[in-house]
PDB file of C-alpha atoms in Angstrom:
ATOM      1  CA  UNK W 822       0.000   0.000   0.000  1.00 84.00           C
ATOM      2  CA  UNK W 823       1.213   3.008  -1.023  1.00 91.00           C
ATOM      3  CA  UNK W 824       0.077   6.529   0.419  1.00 97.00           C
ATOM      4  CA  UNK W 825       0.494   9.616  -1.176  1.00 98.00           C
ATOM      5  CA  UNK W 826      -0.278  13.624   0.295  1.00 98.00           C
ATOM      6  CA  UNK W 827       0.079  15.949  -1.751  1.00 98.00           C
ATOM      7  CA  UNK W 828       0.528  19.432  -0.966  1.00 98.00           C
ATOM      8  CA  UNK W 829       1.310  23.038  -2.024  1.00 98.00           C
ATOM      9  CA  UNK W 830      -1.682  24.052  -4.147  1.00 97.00           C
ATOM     10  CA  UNK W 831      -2.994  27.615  -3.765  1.00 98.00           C
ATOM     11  CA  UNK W 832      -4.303  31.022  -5.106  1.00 98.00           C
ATOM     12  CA  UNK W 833      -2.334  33.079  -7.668  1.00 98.00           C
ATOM     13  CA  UNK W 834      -2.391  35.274 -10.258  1.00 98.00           C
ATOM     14  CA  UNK W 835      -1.829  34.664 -14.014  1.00 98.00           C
ATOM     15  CA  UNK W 836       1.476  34.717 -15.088  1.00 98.00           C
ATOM     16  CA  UNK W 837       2.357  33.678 -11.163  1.00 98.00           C
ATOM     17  CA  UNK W 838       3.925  30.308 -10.074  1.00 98.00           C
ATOM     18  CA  UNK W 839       3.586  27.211  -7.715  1.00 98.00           C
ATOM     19  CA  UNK W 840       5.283  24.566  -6.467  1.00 98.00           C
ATOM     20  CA  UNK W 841       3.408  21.563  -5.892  1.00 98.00           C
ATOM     21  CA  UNK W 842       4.779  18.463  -3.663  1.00 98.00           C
ATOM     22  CA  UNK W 843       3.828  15.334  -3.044  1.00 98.00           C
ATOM     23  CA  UNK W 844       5.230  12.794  -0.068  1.00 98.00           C
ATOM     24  CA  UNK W 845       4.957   9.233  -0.653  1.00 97.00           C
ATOM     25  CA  UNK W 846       5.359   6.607   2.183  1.00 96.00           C
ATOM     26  CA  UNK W 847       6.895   3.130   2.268  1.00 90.00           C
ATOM     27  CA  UNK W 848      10.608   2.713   0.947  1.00 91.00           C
ATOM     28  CA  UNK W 849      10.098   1.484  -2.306  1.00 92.00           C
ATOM     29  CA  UNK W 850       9.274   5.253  -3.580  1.00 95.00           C
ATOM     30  CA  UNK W 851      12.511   5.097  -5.735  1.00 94.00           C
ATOM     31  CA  UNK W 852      10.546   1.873  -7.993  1.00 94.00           C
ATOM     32  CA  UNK W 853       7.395   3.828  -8.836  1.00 95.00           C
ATOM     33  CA  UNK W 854       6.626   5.745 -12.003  1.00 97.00           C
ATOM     34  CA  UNK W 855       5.079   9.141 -10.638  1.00 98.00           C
ATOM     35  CA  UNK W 856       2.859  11.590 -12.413  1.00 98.00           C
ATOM     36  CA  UNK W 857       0.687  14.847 -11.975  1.00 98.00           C
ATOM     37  CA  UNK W 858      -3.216  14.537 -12.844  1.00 98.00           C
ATOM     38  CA  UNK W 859      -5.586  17.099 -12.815  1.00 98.00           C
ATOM     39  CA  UNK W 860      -8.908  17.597 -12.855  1.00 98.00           C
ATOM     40  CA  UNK W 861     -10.755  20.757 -13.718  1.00 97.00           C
ATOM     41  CA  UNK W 862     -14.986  21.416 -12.913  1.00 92.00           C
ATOM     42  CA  UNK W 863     -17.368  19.554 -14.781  1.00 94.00           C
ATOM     43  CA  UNK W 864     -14.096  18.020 -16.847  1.00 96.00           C
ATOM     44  CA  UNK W 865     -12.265  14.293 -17.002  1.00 96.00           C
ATOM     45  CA  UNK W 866      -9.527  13.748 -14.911  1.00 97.00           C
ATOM     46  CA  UNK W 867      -6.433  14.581 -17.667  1.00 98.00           C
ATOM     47  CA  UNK W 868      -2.644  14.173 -17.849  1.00 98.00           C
ATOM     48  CA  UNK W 869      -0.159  16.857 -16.777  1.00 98.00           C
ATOM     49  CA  UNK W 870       3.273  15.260 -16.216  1.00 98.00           C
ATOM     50  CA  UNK W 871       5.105  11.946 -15.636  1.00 98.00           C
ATOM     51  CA  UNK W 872       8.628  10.850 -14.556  1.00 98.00           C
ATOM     52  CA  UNK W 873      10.719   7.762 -14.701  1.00 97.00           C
ATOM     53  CA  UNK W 874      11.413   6.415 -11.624  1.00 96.00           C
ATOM     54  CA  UNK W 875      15.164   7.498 -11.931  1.00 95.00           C
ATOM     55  CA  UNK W 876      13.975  10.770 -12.907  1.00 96.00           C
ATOM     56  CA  UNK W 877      15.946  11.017 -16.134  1.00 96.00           C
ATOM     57  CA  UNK W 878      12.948  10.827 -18.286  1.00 97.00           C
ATOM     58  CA  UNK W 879      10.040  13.048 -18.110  1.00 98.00           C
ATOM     59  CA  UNK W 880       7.195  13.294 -20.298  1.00 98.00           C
ATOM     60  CA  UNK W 881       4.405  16.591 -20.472  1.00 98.00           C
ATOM     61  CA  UNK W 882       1.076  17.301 -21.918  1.00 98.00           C
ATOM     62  CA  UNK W 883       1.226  19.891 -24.679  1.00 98.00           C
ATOM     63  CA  UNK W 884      -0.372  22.344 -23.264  1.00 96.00           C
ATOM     64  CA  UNK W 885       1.837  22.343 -20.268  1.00 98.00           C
ATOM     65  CA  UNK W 886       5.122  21.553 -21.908  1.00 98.00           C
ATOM     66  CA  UNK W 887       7.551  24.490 -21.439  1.00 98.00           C
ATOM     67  CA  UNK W 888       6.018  26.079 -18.331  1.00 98.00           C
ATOM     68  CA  UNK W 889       5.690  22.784 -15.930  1.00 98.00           C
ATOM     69  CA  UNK W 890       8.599  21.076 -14.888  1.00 98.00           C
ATOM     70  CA  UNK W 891       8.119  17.647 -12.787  1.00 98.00           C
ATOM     71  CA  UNK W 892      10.863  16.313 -10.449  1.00 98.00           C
ATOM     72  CA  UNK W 893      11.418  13.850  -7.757  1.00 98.00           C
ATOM     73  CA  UNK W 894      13.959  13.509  -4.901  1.00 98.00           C
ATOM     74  CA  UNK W 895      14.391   9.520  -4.178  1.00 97.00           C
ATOM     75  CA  UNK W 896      16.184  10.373  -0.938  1.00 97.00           C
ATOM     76  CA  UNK W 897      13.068  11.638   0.388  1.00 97.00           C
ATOM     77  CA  UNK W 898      10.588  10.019  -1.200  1.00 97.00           C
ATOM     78  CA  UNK W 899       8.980  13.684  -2.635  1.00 98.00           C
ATOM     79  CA  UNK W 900       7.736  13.985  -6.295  1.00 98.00           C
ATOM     80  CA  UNK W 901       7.593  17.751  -7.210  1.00 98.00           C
ATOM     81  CA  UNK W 902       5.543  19.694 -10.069  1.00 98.00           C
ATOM     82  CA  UNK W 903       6.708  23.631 -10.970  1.00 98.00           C
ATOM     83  CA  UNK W 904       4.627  25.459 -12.306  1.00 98.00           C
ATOM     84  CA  UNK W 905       5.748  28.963 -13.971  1.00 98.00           C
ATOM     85  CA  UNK W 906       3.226  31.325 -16.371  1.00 98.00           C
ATOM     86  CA  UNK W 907      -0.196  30.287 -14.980  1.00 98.00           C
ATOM     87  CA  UNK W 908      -3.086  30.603 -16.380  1.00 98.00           C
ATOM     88  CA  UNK W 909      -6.644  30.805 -15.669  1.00 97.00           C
ATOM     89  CA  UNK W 910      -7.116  27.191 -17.641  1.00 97.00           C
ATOM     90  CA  UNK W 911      -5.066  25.166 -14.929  1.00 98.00           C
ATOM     91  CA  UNK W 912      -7.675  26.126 -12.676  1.00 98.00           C
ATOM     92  CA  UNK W 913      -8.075  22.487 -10.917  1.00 98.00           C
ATOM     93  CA  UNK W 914      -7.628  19.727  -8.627  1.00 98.00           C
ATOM     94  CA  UNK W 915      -4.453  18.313  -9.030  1.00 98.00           C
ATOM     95  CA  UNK W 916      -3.213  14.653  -7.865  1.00 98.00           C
ATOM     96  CA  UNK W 917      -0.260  13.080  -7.975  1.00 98.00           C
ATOM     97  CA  UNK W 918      -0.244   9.521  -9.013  1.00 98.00           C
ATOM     98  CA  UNK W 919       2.224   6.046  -8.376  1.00 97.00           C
ATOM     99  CA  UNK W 920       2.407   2.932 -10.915  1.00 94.00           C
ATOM    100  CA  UNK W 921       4.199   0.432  -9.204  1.00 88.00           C
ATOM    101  CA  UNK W 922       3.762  -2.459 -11.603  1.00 85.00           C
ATOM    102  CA  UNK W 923       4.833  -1.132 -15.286  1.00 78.00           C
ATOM    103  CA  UNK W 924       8.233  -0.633 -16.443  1.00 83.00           C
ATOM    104  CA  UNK W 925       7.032   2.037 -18.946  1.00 92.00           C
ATOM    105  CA  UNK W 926       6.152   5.719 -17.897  1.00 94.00           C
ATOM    106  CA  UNK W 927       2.055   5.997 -18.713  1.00 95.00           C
ATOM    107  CA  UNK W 928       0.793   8.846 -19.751  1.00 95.00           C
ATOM    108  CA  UNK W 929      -3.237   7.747 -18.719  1.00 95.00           C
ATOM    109  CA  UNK W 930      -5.051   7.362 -15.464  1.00 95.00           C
ATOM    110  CA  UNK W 931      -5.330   3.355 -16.007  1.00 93.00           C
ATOM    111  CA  UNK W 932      -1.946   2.492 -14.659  1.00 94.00           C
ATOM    112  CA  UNK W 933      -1.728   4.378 -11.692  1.00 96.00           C
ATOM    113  CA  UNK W 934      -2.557   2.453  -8.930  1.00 95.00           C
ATOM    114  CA  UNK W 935      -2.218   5.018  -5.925  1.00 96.00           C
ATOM    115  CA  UNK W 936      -3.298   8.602  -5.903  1.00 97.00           C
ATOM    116  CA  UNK W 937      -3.393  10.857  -3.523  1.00 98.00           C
ATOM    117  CA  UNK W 938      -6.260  13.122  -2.770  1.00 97.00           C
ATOM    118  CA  UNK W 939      -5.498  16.284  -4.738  1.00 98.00           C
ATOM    119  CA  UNK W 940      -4.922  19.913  -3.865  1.00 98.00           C
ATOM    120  CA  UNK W 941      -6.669  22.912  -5.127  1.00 98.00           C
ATOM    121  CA  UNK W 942      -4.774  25.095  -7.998  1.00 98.00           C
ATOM    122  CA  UNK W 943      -6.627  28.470  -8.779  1.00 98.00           C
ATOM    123  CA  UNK W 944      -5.445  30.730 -11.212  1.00 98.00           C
ATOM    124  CA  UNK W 945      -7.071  34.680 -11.381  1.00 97.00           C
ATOM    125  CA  UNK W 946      -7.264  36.509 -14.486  1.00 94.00           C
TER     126      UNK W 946
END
């Protein structure tokens, strides 16, 4: 069993920045593929960012690419997500997410077994 928190989320501007974080439990953190879900009002649960379980390899939605960056610290068992140039349309719940099975970094919902239970991202105009 794998439990994940994640933390961070807030209010901000457009054009502002956050720095989400997510703390995983159990020692076998450094194994897992991570990734960032989110989930905006009245919309399907969608793909922000992944990482290898190394960390070398990191893969991002398009329209997130160039302003998100995901990151991980092994040592501590901590799976970041920066996020530079906000905008009102990241307005959403965002989760981070463990596959602990597949060698391959997913970029859907279906592998993930563990999630955590989201924190709040608002972006003002």
């Amino acid at each position: 069993q794998v439990q994940l928190a994640e933390s961070g989320g807030g209010l901000v501007q457009a054009g502002g920045s956050l720095r989400l974080s997510c703390a995983a439990s159990g020692r076998m953190f450094p194994r897992y593929n991570m990734a960032w879900f989110r989930q905006a009002p009245g919309k399907e649960r969608e793909f922000a960012a992944a990482t290898s379980r190394s960390g070398r390899d990191t893969y991002y939605a398009d329209d997130v690419k160039g302003r998100f960056t995901i990151s991980r610290d092994n040592a501590n068992n901590m799976l970041y997500l920066q996020m530079d140039s906000l905008k009102p349309e990241d307005t959403a719940v965002y989760y981070c997410a463990a596959d602990v099975h597949i060698l391959e970094v997913a970029t859907t919902a279906g592998p993930y077994e563990y999630w955590g239970q989201g924190t709040q991202v608002t972006v003002s105009s």
